[in-house]
Amino acid sequence: MKKILIVGNWKMNKTPSETEAFLKALLPIDFPSVESVICPPFTALVIAQQHLRYSGFLLGAQNMNAHDSGAFTGEISPLMLRELNVSYVILGHSERRTLFAEKDEDIRLKLISALEHGLIPILCVGETLEEREKGLTEEVITKQVHAALRDVPCPSSLVIAYEPVWAIGTGKTATSAEAEEVHTKIHTLLQGLYGMQSAFIRILYGGSMNPQNAEALLQEKHIDGGLIGGASLKAESFRELLTIAQRLS
Ligand code: PGA
C-alpha cells in the first residue's frame, strides 16, 4: 500500500531564521506511516536540511532549472539541490505557469532532468475556473499530463499534484467528490501511458487543503496525499494535517 504523502509548499514565505523557528516548534514528531516533505524557499534549504536530519521528514524544492550548470542567471540546478539532500522538486506549479510563463515543454525538460538526477518530480496540473465552467477540465488535465510526460519512459518515481487553480490560496476547496473525479481520470491516464507500472505513482490533491477538509479528501480512493500551501505555514496546522494522515494510514 502507498504511504500517504503530505507535502508543504511554503512558496515565497519564511526566511532562514523563520524556518528554524518553525522547525523547532514542529519537531520532534513521529508519524511513521506518513511520508512528510517540506519545500521551503531555496534560501532556507540549508537550515531546513540541518534541522530535518533524523526527523523522518524529507526535503523538497519548489522549482529548478533543467540544466546542470551554465549561464542561467538567478537559476538553481538539480546538482545544487542534490548536494543539499533534496529529494523532491515541485514542477509546473500553476503560479510558475501563469506568473513566470512556464510552458509545458519547459516543464517536460525539467521533469526529465529531475529524474536523471534522482529527484522525485511533483508535477502540478490543474484547470482554471473559466476552463472548469466551460467543461474543459478533463481536456486541460489530459493535455498537461501528456505534454509533461511525452517520450518519458515509465519514471522510477513520480508524483502528480492535481491543483485546481481556482482552489489555490482562495479558501475554496474542490469537494472530495469533485477532486476524486479528476484524480480517477488522472489515474486512468497514467494507466494508459504506463500500464500496471503506473501503480506506484501517487496523485496528490492541492488547493486550500486544511485540517477541516483533509480527512474527507484523503479518504478518497485515488487521493494519495496533499500538496499544502497556506496550512503548511503554521506548525500547528501542519501537525494537525499529519495527524489526520497518520490516522487514516
Ligand atoms: P494552498 O496552496 O494550500 O494555499 O491553496 C497549495 C499550492 O499552491 O500548492
Short mmCIF file of C-alpha atoms and ligand atoms in Angstrom, two decimals:
data_model
loop_
_atom_site.label_atom_id
_atom_site.label_comp_id
_atom_site.label_asym_id
_atom_site.label_seq_id
_atom_site.Cartn_x
_atom_site.Cartn_y
_atom_site.Cartn_z
CA MET A 1 0.00 0.00 0.00
CA LYS A 2 1.19 3.52 -0.84
CA LYS A 3 2.06 5.72 2.15
CA ILE A 4 0.04 8.94 2.32
CA LEU A 5 2.30 11.75 1.11
CA ILE A 6 1.96 15.18 2.72
CA VAL A 7 3.99 17.98 1.11
CA GLY A 8 4.22 21.50 2.49
CA ASN A 9 4.76 24.09 -0.24
CA TRP A 10 5.86 27.25 1.51
CA LYS A 11 6.05 29.31 -1.69
CA MET A 12 7.87 32.65 -1.10
CA ASN A 13 7.45 32.54 2.67
CA LYS A 14 9.88 32.21 5.57
CA THR A 15 13.44 33.44 5.89
CA PRO A 16 16.10 31.02 7.20
CA SER A 17 15.52 32.20 10.79
CA GLU A 18 11.76 31.83 10.43
CA THR A 19 12.34 28.35 9.00
CA GLU A 20 14.43 27.44 12.03
CA ALA A 21 11.75 28.74 14.41
CA PHE A 22 9.06 26.75 12.55
CA LEU A 23 11.05 23.52 12.63
CA LYS A 24 11.88 23.94 16.32
CA ALA A 25 8.15 24.31 17.01
CA LEU A 26 7.24 21.31 14.82
CA LEU A 27 9.91 18.77 15.74
CA PRO A 28 10.30 16.18 17.02
CA ILE A 29 7.21 14.41 15.77
CA ASP A 30 6.76 10.86 14.68
CA PHE A 31 4.29 9.88 12.00
CA PRO A 32 5.82 6.64 10.74
CA SER A 33 3.03 5.81 8.30
CA VAL A 34 3.10 9.17 6.53
CA GLU A 35 5.70 10.38 4.08
CA SER A 36 6.23 14.02 5.04
CA VAL A 37 8.01 16.60 2.92
CA ILE A 38 8.72 20.30 3.39
CA CYS A 39 9.52 22.55 0.42
CA PRO A 40 10.95 25.82 1.75
CA PRO A 41 12.37 28.58 -0.46
CA PHE A 42 15.88 27.92 -1.84
CA THR A 43 17.49 30.23 0.71
CA ALA A 44 16.12 28.13 3.60
CA LEU A 45 17.10 24.71 2.21
CA VAL A 46 20.40 24.57 4.10
CA ILE A 47 18.93 25.37 7.51
CA ALA A 48 15.97 23.08 6.85
CA GLN A 49 18.31 20.26 5.86
CA GLN A 50 20.22 20.65 9.14
CA HIS A 51 17.06 20.53 11.25
CA LEU A 52 15.32 17.78 9.30
CA ARG A 53 18.21 15.34 9.57
CA TYR A 54 16.99 12.27 11.53
CA SER A 55 13.49 13.80 11.73
CA GLY A 56 11.82 11.43 9.28
CA PHE A 57 10.93 14.41 7.05
CA LEU A 58 12.25 14.74 3.54
CA LEU A 59 13.22 17.96 1.84
CA GLY A 60 11.77 19.33 -1.39
CA ALA A 61 12.41 22.33 -3.64
CA GLN A 62 9.79 24.43 -5.37
CA ASN A 63 11.39 24.62 -8.79
CA MET A 64 14.65 24.02 -10.64
CA ASN A 65 16.36 24.67 -13.94
CA ALA A 66 16.67 21.74 -16.36
CA HIS A 67 20.42 22.34 -16.88
CA ASP A 68 23.24 21.16 -14.64
CA SER A 69 25.17 24.48 -14.75
CA GLY A 70 25.87 27.42 -17.02
CA ALA A 71 24.90 30.97 -17.86
CA PHE A 72 21.40 30.99 -16.36
CA THR A 73 21.45 33.98 -14.01
CA GLY A 74 19.23 33.52 -10.99
CA GLU A 75 18.54 29.82 -11.57
CA ILE A 76 19.14 26.75 -9.40
CA SER A 77 20.28 23.44 -10.86
CA PRO A 78 19.40 19.86 -9.93
CA LEU A 79 23.03 19.26 -8.88
CA MET A 80 22.75 22.08 -6.34
CA LEU A 81 19.58 20.55 -4.94
CA ARG A 82 21.04 17.05 -4.75
CA GLU A 83 24.01 18.27 -2.77
CA LEU A 84 21.61 19.59 -0.13
CA ASN A 85 19.87 16.21 0.13
CA VAL A 86 16.76 17.47 -1.60
CA SER A 87 14.56 14.50 -2.56
CA TYR A 88 11.53 16.11 -4.22
CA VAL A 89 11.03 19.01 -6.61
CA ILE A 90 7.73 20.71 -7.43
CA LEU A 91 7.46 21.33 -11.19
CA GLY A 92 4.88 23.23 -13.22
CA HIS A 93 3.06 24.81 -10.30
CA SER A 94 0.26 26.98 -11.67
CA GLU A 95 1.93 30.08 -10.20
CA ARG A 96 5.00 29.30 -12.28
CA ARG A 97 2.89 28.62 -15.35
CA THR A 98 0.89 31.85 -15.08
CA LEU A 99 3.23 34.35 -13.36
CA PHE A 100 6.51 33.15 -14.88
CA ALA A 101 5.26 31.94 -18.27
CA GLU A 102 6.45 28.36 -17.88
CA LYS A 103 5.33 26.26 -20.81
CA ASP A 104 4.54 22.54 -20.97
CA GLU A 105 7.79 21.90 -22.81
CA ASP A 106 9.87 23.71 -20.14
CA ILE A 107 8.19 21.56 -17.53
CA ARG A 108 8.85 18.38 -19.52
CA LEU A 109 12.57 19.19 -19.78
CA LYS A 110 12.76 19.91 -16.06
CA LEU A 111 10.96 16.66 -15.28
CA ILE A 112 13.39 14.64 -17.40
CA SER A 113 16.35 16.37 -15.78
CA ALA A 114 14.94 15.83 -12.26
CA LEU A 115 14.53 12.10 -12.95
CA GLU A 116 18.06 11.87 -14.37
CA HIS A 117 19.38 13.36 -11.13
CA GLY A 118 17.38 11.15 -8.82
CA LEU A 119 14.96 13.86 -7.75
CA ILE A 120 11.29 12.92 -7.47
CA PRO A 121 9.23 15.35 -9.56
CA ILE A 122 5.90 16.57 -8.20
CA LEU A 123 4.22 17.53 -11.45
CA CYS A 124 1.39 20.02 -10.90
CA VAL A 125 -1.63 20.12 -13.19
CA GLY A 126 -4.96 21.86 -12.88
CA GLU A 127 -7.66 23.84 -14.64
CA THR A 128 -8.68 27.49 -14.16
CA LEU A 129 -12.19 28.42 -13.09
CA GLU A 130 -13.01 29.53 -16.63
CA GLU A 131 -11.86 26.19 -18.02
CA ARG A 132 -13.90 24.29 -15.42
CA GLU A 133 -17.01 26.32 -16.17
CA LYS A 134 -16.58 25.61 -19.90
CA GLY A 135 -16.40 21.87 -19.13
CA LEU A 136 -12.75 21.69 -20.21
CA THR A 137 -11.27 20.19 -17.03
CA GLU A 138 -10.56 16.74 -18.46
CA GLU A 139 -9.13 18.17 -21.68
CA VAL A 140 -6.80 20.55 -19.81
CA ILE A 141 -5.55 17.89 -17.41
CA THR A 142 -5.01 15.38 -20.19
CA LYS A 143 -3.04 17.89 -22.23
CA GLN A 144 -0.85 18.89 -19.27
CA VAL A 145 -0.12 15.30 -18.23
CA HIS A 146 0.60 14.13 -21.79
CA ALA A 147 2.77 17.16 -22.57
CA ALA A 148 4.92 16.78 -19.43
CA LEU A 149 5.36 13.02 -19.87
CA ARG A 150 5.83 12.92 -23.64
CA ASP A 151 8.61 10.45 -24.51
CA VAL A 152 9.32 9.88 -20.82
CA PRO A 153 9.67 6.16 -20.26
CA CYS A 154 7.93 4.93 -17.13
CA PRO A 155 9.66 7.00 -14.46
CA SER A 156 11.11 5.19 -11.47
CA SER A 157 9.45 7.74 -9.22
CA LEU A 158 6.84 10.38 -9.90
CA VAL A 159 4.13 12.30 -8.09
CA ILE A 160 1.32 14.20 -9.78
CA ALA A 161 -0.45 17.00 -7.92
CA TYR A 162 -3.93 17.91 -9.07
CA GLU A 163 -4.34 21.55 -8.10
CA PRO A 164 -7.44 23.25 -9.50
CA VAL A 165 -6.20 26.81 -10.00
CA TRP A 166 -9.45 28.25 -8.63
CA ALA A 167 -8.87 26.46 -5.31
CA ILE A 168 -5.28 27.59 -4.71
CA GLY A 169 -4.97 30.06 -1.86
CA THR A 170 -8.63 31.03 -2.21
CA GLY A 171 -10.15 29.05 0.65
CA LYS A 172 -12.34 27.31 -1.96
CA THR A 173 -11.60 23.61 -1.97
CA ALA A 174 -12.83 21.17 -4.55
CA THR A 175 -15.30 18.88 -2.80
CA SER A 176 -13.88 15.44 -2.20
CA ALA A 177 -16.19 14.10 -4.93
CA GLU A 178 -15.04 16.77 -7.43
CA ALA A 179 -11.40 16.07 -6.64
CA GLU A 180 -11.86 12.30 -6.78
CA GLU A 181 -13.47 12.55 -10.21
CA VAL A 182 -10.38 14.26 -11.62
CA HIS A 183 -7.97 12.00 -9.70
CA THR A 184 -9.69 8.97 -11.19
CA LYS A 185 -9.19 10.45 -14.67
CA ILE A 186 -5.51 11.08 -13.97
CA HIS A 187 -5.18 7.53 -12.67
CA THR A 188 -6.69 6.21 -15.90
CA LEU A 189 -4.46 8.49 -17.99
CA LEU A 190 -1.36 7.14 -16.24
CA GLN A 191 -2.53 3.58 -16.74
CA GLY A 192 -2.90 4.36 -20.43
CA LEU A 193 0.67 5.67 -20.54
CA TYR A 194 2.46 3.16 -18.34
CA GLY A 195 0.09 0.25 -17.75
CA MET A 196 0.45 -1.64 -14.48
CA GLN A 197 3.74 0.14 -13.80
CA SER A 198 1.81 3.33 -13.08
CA ALA A 199 0.52 1.85 -9.83
CA PHE A 200 3.30 3.42 -7.76
CA ILE A 201 2.64 6.98 -9.00
CA ARG A 202 0.99 8.99 -6.25
CA ILE A 203 -1.63 11.60 -7.06
CA LEU A 204 -1.89 14.46 -4.56
CA TYR A 205 -4.68 16.98 -4.18
CA GLY A 206 -3.72 20.63 -3.69
CA GLY A 207 -5.83 23.76 -3.27
CA SER A 208 -6.83 25.06 0.17
CA MET A 209 -6.41 21.68 1.86
CA ASN A 210 -6.53 22.22 5.61
CA PRO A 211 -7.25 20.29 8.83
CA GLN A 212 -11.00 20.81 8.31
CA ASN A 213 -11.30 19.27 4.86
CA ALA A 214 -8.28 16.93 4.74
CA GLU A 215 -9.99 13.88 6.17
CA ALA A 216 -12.74 13.77 3.55
CA LEU A 217 -10.25 14.36 0.73
CA LEU A 218 -7.69 11.81 1.92
CA GLN A 219 -10.32 9.13 2.30
CA GLU A 220 -10.99 9.12 -1.43
CA LYS A 221 -9.64 6.11 -3.26
CA HIS A 222 -7.40 7.94 -5.73
CA ILE A 223 -6.22 10.79 -3.47
CA ASP A 224 -2.83 9.68 -2.18
CA GLY A 225 -1.94 12.80 -0.21
CA GLY A 226 -1.85 16.57 -0.29
CA LEU A 227 0.24 19.46 -1.60
CA ILE A 228 -0.40 22.09 1.00
CA GLY A 229 0.36 25.80 0.84
CA GLY A 230 -1.25 28.06 3.45
CA ALA A 231 -1.94 25.35 6.03
CA SER A 232 1.70 24.20 5.96
CA LEU A 233 2.99 27.57 7.16
CA LYS A 234 1.93 27.19 10.79
CA ALA A 235 3.45 24.33 12.78
CA GLU A 236 0.13 23.68 14.49
CA SER A 237 -1.99 23.23 11.36
CA PHE A 238 0.74 21.25 9.60
CA ARG A 239 0.98 18.92 12.60
CA GLU A 240 -2.82 18.51 12.56
CA LEU A 241 -2.71 17.54 8.88
CA LEU A 242 0.00 14.98 9.54
CA THR A 243 -2.02 13.59 12.47
CA ILE A 244 -5.04 13.12 10.21
CA ALA A 245 -2.90 11.40 7.56
CA GLN A 246 -1.36 9.11 10.17
CA ARG A 247 -4.80 8.20 11.49
CA LEU A 248 -6.03 7.28 8.00
CA SER A 249 -2.96 5.19 7.19
P1 PGA B 1 -2.92 26.41 -0.83
O1 PGA B 1 -1.74 26.19 -1.89
O2 PGA B 1 -2.96 25.20 0.05
O3 PGA B 1 -2.55 27.65 -0.08
O4 PGA B 1 -4.18 26.57 -1.63
C1 PGA B 1 -1.50 24.94 -2.47
C2 PGA B 1 -0.44 25.06 -3.53
O5 PGA B 1 -0.47 26.04 -4.28
O6 PGA B 1 0.44 24.20 -3.65
#
